mmCIF file of N, CA and C in Angstrom:
data_model
loop_
_atom_site.group_PDB
_atom_site.id
_atom_site.type_symbol
_atom_site.label_atom_id
_atom_site.label_comp_id
_atom_site.label_asym_id
_atom_site.label_seq_id
_atom_site.Cartn_x
_atom_site.Cartn_y
_atom_site.Cartn_z
ATOM 1 N N MET V 204 -22.782 30.623 -1.651
ATOM 2 C CA MET V 204 -23.428 29.529 -0.955
ATOM 3 C C MET V 204 -22.741 28.195 -1.244
ATOM 4 N N ALA V 205 -22.325 28.009 -2.484
ATOM 5 C CA ALA V 205 -21.680 26.752 -2.853
ATOM 6 C C ALA V 205 -20.347 26.590 -2.132
ATOM 7 N N SER V 206 -19.623 27.701 -1.940
ATOM 8 C CA SER V 206 -18.334 27.610 -1.266
ATOM 9 C C SER V 206 -18.493 27.234 0.211
ATOM 10 N N VAL V 207 -19.565 27.656 0.831
ATOM 11 C CA VAL V 207 -19.830 27.306 2.221
ATOM 12 C C VAL V 207 -20.080 25.807 2.338
ATOM 13 N N LYS V 208 -20.858 25.254 1.410
ATOM 14 C CA LYS V 208 -21.136 23.817 1.428
ATOM 15 C C LYS V 208 -19.868 23.024 1.161
ATOM 16 N N ALA V 209 -19.045 23.507 0.245
ATOM 17 C CA ALA V 209 -17.786 22.823 -0.051
ATOM 18 C C ALA V 209 -16.872 22.857 1.159
ATOM 19 N N GLU V 210 -16.830 23.979 1.849
ATOM 20 C CA GLU V 210 -16.006 24.099 3.051
ATOM 21 C C GLU V 210 -16.496 23.167 4.153
ATOM 22 N N GLN V 211 -17.805 23.052 4.317
ATOM 23 C CA GLN V 211 -18.371 22.154 5.318
ATOM 24 C C GLN V 211 -18.052 20.701 4.972
ATOM 25 N N ALA V 212 -18.152 20.334 3.699
ATOM 26 C CA ALA V 212 -17.840 18.971 3.273
ATOM 27 C C ALA V 212 -16.367 18.674 3.517
ATOM 28 N N HIS V 213 -15.501 19.631 3.234
ATOM 29 C CA HIS V 213 -14.069 19.456 3.467
ATOM 30 C C HIS V 213 -13.791 19.287 4.954
ATOM 31 N N SER V 214 -14.435 20.083 5.773
ATOM 32 C CA SER V 214 -14.247 20.002 7.219
ATOM 33 C C SER V 214 -14.668 18.632 7.745
ATOM 34 N N LYS V 215 -15.778 18.110 7.249
ATOM 35 C CA LYS V 215 -16.244 16.794 7.678
ATOM 36 C C LYS V 215 -15.270 15.705 7.254
ATOM 37 N N SER V 216 -14.720 15.808 6.039
ATOM 38 C CA SER V 216 -13.795 14.776 5.572
ATOM 39 C C SER V 216 -12.493 14.813 6.363
ATOM 40 N N VAL V 217 -12.022 15.994 6.730
ATOM 41 C CA VAL V 217 -10.816 16.112 7.543
ATOM 42 C C VAL V 217 -11.051 15.508 8.920
ATOM 43 N N THR V 218 -12.201 15.801 9.504
ATOM 44 C CA THR V 218 -12.538 15.242 10.804
ATOM 45 C C THR V 218 -12.578 13.725 10.734
ATOM 46 N N THR V 219 -13.151 13.190 9.675
ATOM 47 C CA THR V 219 -13.224 11.740 9.504
ATOM 48 C C THR V 219 -11.830 11.141 9.393
ATOM 49 N N LEU V 220 -10.945 11.787 8.652
ATOM 50 C CA LEU V 220 -9.581 11.291 8.515
ATOM 51 C C LEU V 220 -8.841 11.310 9.844
ATOM 52 N N VAL V 221 -9.044 12.349 10.626
ATOM 53 C CA VAL V 221 -8.412 12.440 11.943
ATOM 54 C C VAL V 221 -8.917 11.315 12.839
ATOM 55 N N ARG V 222 -10.198 11.065 12.800
ATOM 56 C CA ARG V 222 -10.772 9.979 13.613
ATOM 57 C C ARG V 222 -10.239 8.621 13.171
ATOM 58 N N LEU V 223 -10.139 8.410 11.868
ATOM 59 C CA LEU V 223 -9.611 7.145 11.361
ATOM 60 C C LEU V 223 -8.177 6.930 11.817
ATOM 61 N N ARG V 224 -7.354 7.974 11.741
ATOM 62 C CA ARG V 224 -5.955 7.864 12.156
ATOM 63 C C ARG V 224 -5.864 7.568 13.652
ATOM 64 N N ARG V 225 -6.666 8.275 14.442
ATOM 65 C CA ARG V 225 -6.661 8.064 15.890
ATOM 66 C C ARG V 225 -7.091 6.632 16.226
ATOM 67 N N ASP V 226 -8.119 6.140 15.539
ATOM 68 C CA ASP V 226 -8.569 4.763 15.768
ATOM 69 C C ASP V 226 -7.499 3.758 15.382
ATOM 70 N N ARG V 227 -6.803 4.023 14.281
ATOM 71 C CA ARG V 227 -5.737 3.108 13.839
ATOM 72 C C ARG V 227 -4.616 3.054 14.878
ATOM 73 N N ILE V 228 -4.245 4.206 15.408
ATOM 74 C CA ILE V 228 -3.189 4.254 16.419
ATOM 75 C C ILE V 228 -3.616 3.477 17.658
ATOM 76 N N LEU V 229 -4.836 3.730 18.129
ATOM 77 C CA LEU V 229 -5.318 3.031 19.324
ATOM 78 C C LEU V 229 -5.389 1.524 19.098
ATOM 79 N N ASN V 230 -5.871 1.110 17.944
ATOM 80 C CA ASN V 230 -5.950 -0.323 17.644
ATOM 81 C C ASN V 230 -4.575 -0.964 17.644
ATOM 82 N N GLU V 231 -3.593 -0.302 17.057
ATOM 83 C CA GLU V 231 -2.243 -0.849 17.013
ATOM 84 C C GLU V 231 -1.636 -0.942 18.412
ATOM 85 N N VAL V 232 -1.820 0.084 19.213
ATOM 86 C CA VAL V 232 -1.260 0.077 20.571
ATOM 87 C C VAL V 232 -1.876 -1.050 21.397
ATOM 88 N N PHE V 233 -3.188 -1.185 21.333
ATOM 89 C CA PHE V 233 -3.845 -2.225 22.121
ATOM 90 C C PHE V 233 -3.554 -3.616 21.569
ATOM 91 N N ALA V 234 -3.419 -3.753 20.263
ATOM 92 C CA ALA V 234 -3.161 -5.066 19.659
ATOM 93 C C ALA V 234 -1.745 -5.550 19.947
ATOM 94 N N THR V 235 -0.780 -4.638 19.867
ATOM 95 C CA THR V 235 0.614 -5.060 20.038
ATOM 96 C C THR V 235 1.097 -4.901 21.469
ATOM 97 N N GLY V 236 0.623 -3.867 22.147
ATOM 98 C CA GLY V 236 1.111 -3.587 23.490
ATOM 99 C C GLY V 236 2.547 -3.078 23.478
ATOM 100 N N ASP V 237 3.072 -2.815 22.304
ATOM 101 C CA ASP V 237 4.458 -2.384 22.139
ATOM 102 C C ASP V 237 4.486 -0.981 21.541
ATOM 103 N N ALA V 238 4.652 0.014 22.410
ATOM 104 C CA ALA V 238 4.618 1.399 21.964
ATOM 105 C C ALA V 238 5.741 1.705 20.976
ATOM 106 N N LEU V 239 6.913 1.128 21.163
ATOM 107 C CA LEU V 239 8.028 1.383 20.252
ATOM 108 C C LEU V 239 7.706 0.896 18.843
ATOM 109 N N LYS V 240 7.104 -0.264 18.743
ATOM 110 C CA LYS V 240 6.725 -0.798 17.430
ATOM 111 C C LYS V 240 5.711 0.121 16.752
ATOM 112 N N VAL V 241 4.735 0.600 17.511
ATOM 113 C CA VAL V 241 3.716 1.495 16.969
ATOM 114 C C VAL V 241 4.344 2.813 16.541
ATOM 115 N N MET V 242 5.274 3.313 17.349
ATOM 116 C CA MET V 242 5.951 4.566 16.992
ATOM 117 C C MET V 242 6.668 4.427 15.659
ATOM 118 N N ARG V 243 7.366 3.339 15.474
ATOM 119 C CA ARG V 243 8.097 3.119 14.222
ATOM 120 C C ARG V 243 7.145 2.894 13.059
ATOM 121 N N LEU V 244 6.102 2.119 13.277
ATOM 122 C CA LEU V 244 5.156 1.791 12.228
ATOM 123 C C LEU V 244 4.417 3.018 11.717
ATOM 124 N N LEU V 245 3.969 3.848 12.639
ATOM 125 C CA LEU V 245 3.123 4.986 12.269
ATOM 126 C C LEU V 245 3.847 6.328 12.293
ATOM 127 N N GLY V 246 5.098 6.336 12.701
ATOM 128 C CA GLY V 246 5.854 7.592 12.707
ATOM 129 C C GLY V 246 5.314 8.604 13.697
ATOM 130 N N ILE V 247 5.059 8.155 14.916
ATOM 131 C CA ILE V 247 4.500 9.053 15.937
ATOM 132 C C ILE V 247 5.442 9.133 17.123
ATOM 133 N N THR V 248 5.162 10.075 18.025
ATOM 134 C CA THR V 248 5.992 10.266 19.205
ATOM 135 C C THR V 248 5.608 9.311 20.316
ATOM 136 N N ALA V 249 6.444 9.227 21.329
ATOM 137 C CA ALA V 249 6.175 8.343 22.452
ATOM 138 C C ALA V 249 4.894 8.722 23.185
ATOM 139 N N GLN V 250 4.659 9.988 23.362
ATOM 140 C CA GLN V 250 3.465 10.430 24.083
ATOM 141 C C GLN V 250 2.201 10.048 23.325
ATOM 142 N N THR V 251 2.219 10.126 22.014
ATOM 143 C CA THR V 251 1.058 9.758 21.209
ATOM 144 C C THR V 251 0.813 8.256 21.260
ATOM 145 N N ALA V 252 1.873 7.470 21.334
ATOM 146 C CA ALA V 252 1.754 6.009 21.291
ATOM 147 C C ALA V 252 1.256 5.405 22.588
ATOM 148 N N ARG V 253 1.350 6.145 23.675
ATOM 149 C CA ARG V 253 0.910 5.599 24.963
ATOM 150 C C ARG V 253 -0.611 5.625 25.064
ATOM 151 N N PRO V 254 -1.213 4.504 25.512
ATOM 152 C CA PRO V 254 -2.685 4.470 25.653
ATOM 153 C C PRO V 254 -3.151 5.291 26.844
#
């Protein structure tokens, strides 16, 4: 039972991290309007950097 709760907590934390990263990318793209700068800053591909 404890391992199930630990797995659920881990899953929630991973989801939160993914959401935080996605929000950071979107904020940078909208703030700068420069996809190339965002790609270099965050190490992402062109398709990911486009809003």
